[in-house]
GROMACS .gro file of C-alpha atoms in nm:
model
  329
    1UNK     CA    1  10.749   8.104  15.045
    2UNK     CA    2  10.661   8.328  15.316
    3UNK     CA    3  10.343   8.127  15.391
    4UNK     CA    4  10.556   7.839  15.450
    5UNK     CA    5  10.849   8.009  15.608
    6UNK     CA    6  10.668   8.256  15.862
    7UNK     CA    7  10.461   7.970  16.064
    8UNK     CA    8  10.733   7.749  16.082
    9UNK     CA    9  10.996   7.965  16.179
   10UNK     CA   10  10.768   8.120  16.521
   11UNK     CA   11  10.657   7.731  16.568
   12UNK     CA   12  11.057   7.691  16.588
   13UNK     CA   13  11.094   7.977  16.795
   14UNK     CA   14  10.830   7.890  17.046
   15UNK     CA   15  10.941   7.485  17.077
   16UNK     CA   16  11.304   7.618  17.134
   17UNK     CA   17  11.243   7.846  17.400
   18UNK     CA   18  10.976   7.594  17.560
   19UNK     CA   19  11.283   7.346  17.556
   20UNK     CA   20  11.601   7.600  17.689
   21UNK     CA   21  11.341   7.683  17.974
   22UNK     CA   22  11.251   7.319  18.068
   23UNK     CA   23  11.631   7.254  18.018
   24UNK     CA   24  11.729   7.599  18.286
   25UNK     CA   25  11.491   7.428  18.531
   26UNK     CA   26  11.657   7.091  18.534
   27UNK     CA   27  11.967   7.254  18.525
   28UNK     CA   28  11.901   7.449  18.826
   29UNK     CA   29  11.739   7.202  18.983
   30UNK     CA   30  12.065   6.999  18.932
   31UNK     CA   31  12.259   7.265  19.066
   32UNK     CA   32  12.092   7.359  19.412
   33UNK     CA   33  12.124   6.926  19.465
   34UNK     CA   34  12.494   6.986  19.432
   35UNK     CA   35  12.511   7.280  19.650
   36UNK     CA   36  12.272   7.144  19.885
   37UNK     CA   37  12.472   6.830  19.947
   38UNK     CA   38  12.796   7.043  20.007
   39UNK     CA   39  12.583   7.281  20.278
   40UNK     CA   40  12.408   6.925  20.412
   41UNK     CA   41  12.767   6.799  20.466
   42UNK     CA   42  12.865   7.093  20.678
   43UNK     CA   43  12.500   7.112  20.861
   44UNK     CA   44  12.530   6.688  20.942
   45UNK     CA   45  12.934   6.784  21.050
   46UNK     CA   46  12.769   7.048  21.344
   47UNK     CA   47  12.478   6.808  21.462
   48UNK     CA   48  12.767   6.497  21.468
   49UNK     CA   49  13.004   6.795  21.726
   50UNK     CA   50  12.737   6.895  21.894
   51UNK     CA   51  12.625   6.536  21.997
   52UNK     CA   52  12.953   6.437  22.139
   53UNK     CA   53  12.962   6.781  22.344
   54UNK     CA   54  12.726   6.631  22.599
   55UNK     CA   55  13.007   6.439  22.765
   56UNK     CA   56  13.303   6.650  22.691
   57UNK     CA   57  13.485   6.908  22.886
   58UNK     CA   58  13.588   7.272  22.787
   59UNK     CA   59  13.905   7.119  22.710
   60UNK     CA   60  13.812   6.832  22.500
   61UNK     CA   61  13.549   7.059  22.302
   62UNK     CA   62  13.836   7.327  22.218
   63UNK     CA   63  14.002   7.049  22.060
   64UNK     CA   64  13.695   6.943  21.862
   65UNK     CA   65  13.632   7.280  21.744
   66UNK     CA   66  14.005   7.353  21.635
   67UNK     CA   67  13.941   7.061  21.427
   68UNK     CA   68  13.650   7.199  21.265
   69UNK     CA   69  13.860   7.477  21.093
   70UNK     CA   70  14.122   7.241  20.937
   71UNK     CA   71  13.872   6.981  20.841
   72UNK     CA   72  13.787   7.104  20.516
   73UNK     CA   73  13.828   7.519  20.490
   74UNK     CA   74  13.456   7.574  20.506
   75UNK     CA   75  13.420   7.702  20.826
   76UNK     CA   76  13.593   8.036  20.927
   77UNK     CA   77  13.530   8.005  21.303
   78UNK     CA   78  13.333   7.799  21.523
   79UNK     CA   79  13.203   7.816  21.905
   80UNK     CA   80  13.020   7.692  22.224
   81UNK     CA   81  12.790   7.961  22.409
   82UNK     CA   82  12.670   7.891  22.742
   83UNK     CA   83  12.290   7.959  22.818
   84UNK     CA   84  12.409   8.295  22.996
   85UNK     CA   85  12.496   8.395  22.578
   86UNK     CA   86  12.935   8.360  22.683
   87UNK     CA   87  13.106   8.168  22.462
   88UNK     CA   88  13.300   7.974  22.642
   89UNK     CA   89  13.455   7.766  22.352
   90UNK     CA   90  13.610   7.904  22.058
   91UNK     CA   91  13.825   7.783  21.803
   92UNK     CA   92  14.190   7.937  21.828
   93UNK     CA   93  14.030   8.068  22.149
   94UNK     CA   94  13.884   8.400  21.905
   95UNK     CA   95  13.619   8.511  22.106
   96UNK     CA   96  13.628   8.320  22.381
   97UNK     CA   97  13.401   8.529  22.674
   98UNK     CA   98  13.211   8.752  22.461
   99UNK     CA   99  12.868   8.787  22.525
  100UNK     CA  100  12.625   8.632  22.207
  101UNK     CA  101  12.290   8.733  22.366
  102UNK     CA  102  12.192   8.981  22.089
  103UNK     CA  103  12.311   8.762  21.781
  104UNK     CA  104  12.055   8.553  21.583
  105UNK     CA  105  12.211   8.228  21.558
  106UNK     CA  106  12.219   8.214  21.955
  107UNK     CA  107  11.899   8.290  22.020
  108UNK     CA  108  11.722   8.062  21.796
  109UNK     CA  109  11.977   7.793  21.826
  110UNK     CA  110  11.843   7.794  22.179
  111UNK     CA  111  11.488   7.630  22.054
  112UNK     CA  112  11.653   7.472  21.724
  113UNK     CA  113  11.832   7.395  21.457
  114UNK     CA  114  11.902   7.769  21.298
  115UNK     CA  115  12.067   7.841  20.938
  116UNK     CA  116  12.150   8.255  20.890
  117UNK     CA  117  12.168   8.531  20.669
  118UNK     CA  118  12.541   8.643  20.550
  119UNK     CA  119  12.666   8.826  20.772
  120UNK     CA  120  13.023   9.025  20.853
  121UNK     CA  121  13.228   8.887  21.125
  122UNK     CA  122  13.609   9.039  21.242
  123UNK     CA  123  13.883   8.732  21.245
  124UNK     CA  124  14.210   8.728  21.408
  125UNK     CA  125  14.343   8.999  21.218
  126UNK     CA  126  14.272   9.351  21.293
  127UNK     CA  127  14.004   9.557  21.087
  128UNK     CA  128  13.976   9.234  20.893
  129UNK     CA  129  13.644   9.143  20.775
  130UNK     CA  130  13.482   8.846  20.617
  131UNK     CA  131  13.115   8.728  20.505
  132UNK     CA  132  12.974   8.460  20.659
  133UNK     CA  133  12.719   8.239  20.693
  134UNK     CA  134  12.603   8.145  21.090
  135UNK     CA  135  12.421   7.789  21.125
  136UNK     CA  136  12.375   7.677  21.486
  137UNK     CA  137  12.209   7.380  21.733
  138UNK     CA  138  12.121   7.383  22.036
  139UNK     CA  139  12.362   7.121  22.266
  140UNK     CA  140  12.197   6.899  22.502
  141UNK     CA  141  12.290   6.701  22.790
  142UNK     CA  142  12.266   6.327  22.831
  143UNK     CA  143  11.864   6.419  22.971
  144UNK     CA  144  11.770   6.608  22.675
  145UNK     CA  145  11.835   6.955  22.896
  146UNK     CA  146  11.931   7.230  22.636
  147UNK     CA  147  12.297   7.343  22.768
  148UNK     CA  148  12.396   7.542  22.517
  149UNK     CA  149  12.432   7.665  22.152
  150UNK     CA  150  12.685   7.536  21.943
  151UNK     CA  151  12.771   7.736  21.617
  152UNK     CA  152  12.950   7.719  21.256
  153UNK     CA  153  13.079   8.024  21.067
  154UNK     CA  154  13.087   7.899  20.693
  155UNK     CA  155  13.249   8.089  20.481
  156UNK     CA  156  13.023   8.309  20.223
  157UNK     CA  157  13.354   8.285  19.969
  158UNK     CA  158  13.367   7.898  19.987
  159UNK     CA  159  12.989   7.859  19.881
  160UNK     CA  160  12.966   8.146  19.627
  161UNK     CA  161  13.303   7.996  19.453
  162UNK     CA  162  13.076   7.628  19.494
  163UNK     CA  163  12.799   7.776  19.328
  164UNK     CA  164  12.976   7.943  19.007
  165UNK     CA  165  13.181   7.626  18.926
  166UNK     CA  166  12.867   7.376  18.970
  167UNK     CA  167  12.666   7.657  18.767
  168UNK     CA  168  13.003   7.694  18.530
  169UNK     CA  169  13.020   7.269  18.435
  170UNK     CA  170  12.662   7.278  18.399
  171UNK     CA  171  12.651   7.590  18.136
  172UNK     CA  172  12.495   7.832  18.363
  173UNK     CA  173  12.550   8.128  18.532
  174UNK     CA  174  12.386   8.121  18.859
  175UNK     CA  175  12.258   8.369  19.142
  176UNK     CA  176  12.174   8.314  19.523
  177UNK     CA  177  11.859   8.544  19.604
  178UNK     CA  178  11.659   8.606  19.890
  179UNK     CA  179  11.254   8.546  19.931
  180UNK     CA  180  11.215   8.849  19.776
  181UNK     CA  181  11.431   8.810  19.507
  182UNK     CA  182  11.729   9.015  19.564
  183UNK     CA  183  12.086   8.905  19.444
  184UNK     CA  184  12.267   8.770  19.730
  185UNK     CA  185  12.529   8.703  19.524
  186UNK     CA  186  12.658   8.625  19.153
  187UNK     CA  187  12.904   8.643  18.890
  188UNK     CA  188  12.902   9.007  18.943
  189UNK     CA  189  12.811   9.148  19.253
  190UNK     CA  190  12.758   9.552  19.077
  191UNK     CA  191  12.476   9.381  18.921
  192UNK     CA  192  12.189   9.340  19.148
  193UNK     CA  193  11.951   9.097  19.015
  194UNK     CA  194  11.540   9.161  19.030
  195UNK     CA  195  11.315   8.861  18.949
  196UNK     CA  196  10.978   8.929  18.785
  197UNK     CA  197  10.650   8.901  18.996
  198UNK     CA  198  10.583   8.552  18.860
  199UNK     CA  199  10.914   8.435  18.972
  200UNK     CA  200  10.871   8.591  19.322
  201UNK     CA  201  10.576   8.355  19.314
  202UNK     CA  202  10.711   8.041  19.261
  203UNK     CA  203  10.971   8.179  19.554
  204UNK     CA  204  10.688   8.162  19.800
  205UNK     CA  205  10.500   7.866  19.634
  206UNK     CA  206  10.840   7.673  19.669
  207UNK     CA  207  10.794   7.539  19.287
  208UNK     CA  208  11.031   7.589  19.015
  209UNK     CA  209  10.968   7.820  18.722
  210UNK     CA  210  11.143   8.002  18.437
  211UNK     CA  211  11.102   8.325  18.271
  212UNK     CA  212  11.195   8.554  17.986
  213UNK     CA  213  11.321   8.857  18.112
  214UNK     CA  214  11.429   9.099  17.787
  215UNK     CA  215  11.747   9.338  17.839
  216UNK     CA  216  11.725   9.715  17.773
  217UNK     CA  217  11.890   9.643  17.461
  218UNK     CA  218  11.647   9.405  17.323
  219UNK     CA  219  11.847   9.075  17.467
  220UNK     CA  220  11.644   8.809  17.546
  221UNK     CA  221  11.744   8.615  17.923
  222UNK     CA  222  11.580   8.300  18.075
  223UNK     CA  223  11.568   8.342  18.447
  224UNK     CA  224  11.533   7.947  18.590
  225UNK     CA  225  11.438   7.949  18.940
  226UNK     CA  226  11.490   7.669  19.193
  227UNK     CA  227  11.326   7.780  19.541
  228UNK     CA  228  11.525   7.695  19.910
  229UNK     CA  229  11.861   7.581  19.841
  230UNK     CA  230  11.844   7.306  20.033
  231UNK     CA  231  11.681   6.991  20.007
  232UNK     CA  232  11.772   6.747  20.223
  233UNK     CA  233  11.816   6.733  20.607
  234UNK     CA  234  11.927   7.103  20.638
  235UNK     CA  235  11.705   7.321  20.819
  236UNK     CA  236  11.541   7.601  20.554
  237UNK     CA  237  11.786   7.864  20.454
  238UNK     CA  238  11.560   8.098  20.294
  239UNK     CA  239  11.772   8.132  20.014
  240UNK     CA  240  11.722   7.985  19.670
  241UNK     CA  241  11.916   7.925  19.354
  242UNK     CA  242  11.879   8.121  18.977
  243UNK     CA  243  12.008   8.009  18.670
  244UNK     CA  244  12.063   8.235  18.396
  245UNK     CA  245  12.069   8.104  18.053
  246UNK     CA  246  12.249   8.393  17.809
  247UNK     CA  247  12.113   8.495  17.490
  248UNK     CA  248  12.436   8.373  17.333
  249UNK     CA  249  12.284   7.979  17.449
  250UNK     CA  250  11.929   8.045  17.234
  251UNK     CA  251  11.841   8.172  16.857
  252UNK     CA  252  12.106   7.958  16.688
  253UNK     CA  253  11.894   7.626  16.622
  254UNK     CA  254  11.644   7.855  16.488
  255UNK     CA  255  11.867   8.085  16.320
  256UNK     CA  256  12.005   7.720  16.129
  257UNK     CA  257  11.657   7.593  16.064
  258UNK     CA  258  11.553   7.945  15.894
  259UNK     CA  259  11.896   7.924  15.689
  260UNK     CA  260  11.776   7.563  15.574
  261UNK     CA  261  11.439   7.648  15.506
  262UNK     CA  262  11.543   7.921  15.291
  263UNK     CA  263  11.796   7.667  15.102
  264UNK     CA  264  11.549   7.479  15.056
  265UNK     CA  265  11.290   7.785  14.920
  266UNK     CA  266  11.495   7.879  14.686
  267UNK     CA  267  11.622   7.558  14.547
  268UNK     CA  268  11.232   7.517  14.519
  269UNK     CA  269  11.213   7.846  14.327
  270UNK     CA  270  11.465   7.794  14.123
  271UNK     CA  271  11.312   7.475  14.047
  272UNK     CA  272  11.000   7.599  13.936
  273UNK     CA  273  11.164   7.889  13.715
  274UNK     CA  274  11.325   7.637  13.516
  275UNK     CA  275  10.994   7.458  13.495
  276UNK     CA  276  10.830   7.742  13.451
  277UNK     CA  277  11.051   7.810  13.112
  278UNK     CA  278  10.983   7.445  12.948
  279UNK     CA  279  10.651   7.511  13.010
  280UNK     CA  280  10.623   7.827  12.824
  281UNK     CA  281  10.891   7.721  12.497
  282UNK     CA  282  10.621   7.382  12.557
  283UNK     CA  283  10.298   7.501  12.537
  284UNK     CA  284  10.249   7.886  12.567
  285UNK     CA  285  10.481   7.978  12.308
  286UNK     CA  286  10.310   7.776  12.038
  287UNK     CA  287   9.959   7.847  12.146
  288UNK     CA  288  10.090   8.182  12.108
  289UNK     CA  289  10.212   8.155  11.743
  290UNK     CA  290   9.897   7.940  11.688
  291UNK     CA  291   9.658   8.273  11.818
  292UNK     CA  292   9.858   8.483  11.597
  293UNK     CA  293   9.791   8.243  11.262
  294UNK     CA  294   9.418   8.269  11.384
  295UNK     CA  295   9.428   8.665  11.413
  296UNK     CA  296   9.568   8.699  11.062
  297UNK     CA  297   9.350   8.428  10.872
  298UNK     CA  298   9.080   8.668  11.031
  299UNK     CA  299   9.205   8.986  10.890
  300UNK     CA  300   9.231   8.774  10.567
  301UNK     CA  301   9.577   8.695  10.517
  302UNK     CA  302   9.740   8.403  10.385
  303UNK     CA  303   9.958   8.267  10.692
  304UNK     CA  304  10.152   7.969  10.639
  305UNK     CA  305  10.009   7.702  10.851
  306UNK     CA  306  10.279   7.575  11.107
  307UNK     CA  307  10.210   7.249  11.269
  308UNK     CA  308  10.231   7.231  11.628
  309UNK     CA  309  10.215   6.884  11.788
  310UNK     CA  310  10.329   7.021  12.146
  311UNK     CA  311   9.986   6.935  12.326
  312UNK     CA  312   9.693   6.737  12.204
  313UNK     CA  313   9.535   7.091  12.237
  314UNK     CA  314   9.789   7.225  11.993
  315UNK     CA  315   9.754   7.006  11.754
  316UNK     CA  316   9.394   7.025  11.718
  317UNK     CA  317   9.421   7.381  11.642
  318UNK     CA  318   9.688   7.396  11.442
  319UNK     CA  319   9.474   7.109  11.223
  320UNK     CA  320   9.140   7.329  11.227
  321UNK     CA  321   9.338   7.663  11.136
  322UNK     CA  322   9.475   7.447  10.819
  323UNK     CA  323   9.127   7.353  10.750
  324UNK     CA  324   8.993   7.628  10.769
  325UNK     CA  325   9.280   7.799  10.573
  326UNK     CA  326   9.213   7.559  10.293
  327UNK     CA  327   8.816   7.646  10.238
  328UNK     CA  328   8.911   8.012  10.224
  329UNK     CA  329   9.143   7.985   9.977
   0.00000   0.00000   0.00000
């Protein structure tokens, strides 16, 4: 029973966590798409402003940008800098004349497209302070001349809520990490989430992967990795997307095929004990009896001869023991 069980149980083991970790990789896969179509939406939304800037006036490009905030509650604030690093532009006039020289998304939304790191930024209210994520373009003139930078504030709350309900109707729960694998955020920001070596690799190798990473109490976690979160049109965020698949989600096809398999054991031993009895009352017992008659014709006795016609072997013996019972005496 053990021969049988013991192979096919770790076969069973191996084939289901082969299948929950190509299963975490499409579903994480699946889940940066739908993020990355919500952060392309936003990213094709600041090219489509910044294009019609060319033309416009301080005045008309206020009115664009206070727009931009009420469009769709992505964006906490958005702005126009000038190539001195003022912004002259900013929506509900926040920051309208500060100097941008030092901060990232200006200058390398100077030479291109540009998609940040979250950051902190104040808003209207004093003391206040939200996450956010900077992307920025540079804004050209009708000759091509770069005139400015042009910038969106997206809300680090808007896409970490996106994430956990894509991850959530897909059965996952899901991390944003860095390139080197720290959590950016989660389900639980107190835990900080470390990928393995392997899956640092397939960070820089931009390929998917999935590993089993074991808890300190023994639980068993497949890490699916899906590296840059966006695919599409977006410029590279340097961010990518984990899955987590729980123990809870693995162990319980196996668990149900051992249960079966032992069913089905024991049924078999059971099986064979009953055999096992008509076999002996069939032919042991009487070969038995027949052994004994033997024994005591040998010690010269006078056994009554029992016929046994259980087996063609029996009853050949039992015939020669009367035989030879009958020239003896």
């Amino acid at each position: 029973m053990l021969a049988i069980w013991w192979p096919i149980n770790q076969h069973a083991q191996n084939f289901e966590t082969r299948v929950v970790s190509e299963n975490a990789i499409r579903g994480v896969k699946a889940l940066r798409l739908a993020v990355s179509r919500a952060v392309e939406r936003e990213w094709e939304s600041l090219q489509a402003v910044a294009g019609q800037l060319a033309t416009k006036d301080y005045a008309e490009t206020r009115a664009f940008t206070d727009a931009v905030l009420v469009a769709g509650g992505r964006v906490a604030w958005a702005g126009l800098a000038d190539l001195s690093g003022t912004i002259r532009v900013g929506s509900n006039g926040v920051g309208e004349g500060t100097s941008v020289t030092s901060t990232e998304w200006y200058r390398k939304g100077l030479h291109g497209p540009f998609f940040g790191r979250i950051t902190s930024s104040s808003t209207e209210q004093p003391h206040d302070q939200r996450d956010v994520i900077n992307i920025s373009v540079p804004v050209k003139s009708a000759d091509g001349e770069v005139t400015g930078v042009y910038v969106y504030s997206l809300k680090a709350s808007w896409l970490k809520e996106y994430v956990r309900a894509a991850a959530d109707d897909l059965g996952l729960i899901a991390y944003v990490v860095d390139q080197r694998g720290r959590s950016i955020f989660g389900p639980d920001q107190q835990a900080r989430l470390n990928l393995t070596p392997a899956s640092l690799g397939s960070l820089s190798l931009n390929i998917g992967s999935a590993q089993i990473v074991e808890d300190a109490d023994g639980s068993k976690n497949i890490f699916a990795v899906a590296p840059e979160l966006t695919v599409g049109n977006a410029p590279p965020t340097g961010l990518s997307v984990v899955a987590r698949v729980p123990p809870a989600s693995t162990g319980q096809d196996v668990t149900q095929l051992s249960v079966a398999m032992w069913i089905s054991l024991l049924s078999l031993l059971g099986v064979l004990g009953v055999f096992s009895i008509l076999f002996t009352r069939h032919f042991v017992r009487p070969l038995e009896r027949l052994t004994g008659i033997a024994r005591e014709i040998a010690e010269g006795k006078e056994p009554y001869p029992e016929e046994y016609n259980s087996s063609r072997e029996c009853e050949q013996l039992s015939h020669a023991l009367s035989r030879i019972q009958s020239r003896y005496y």
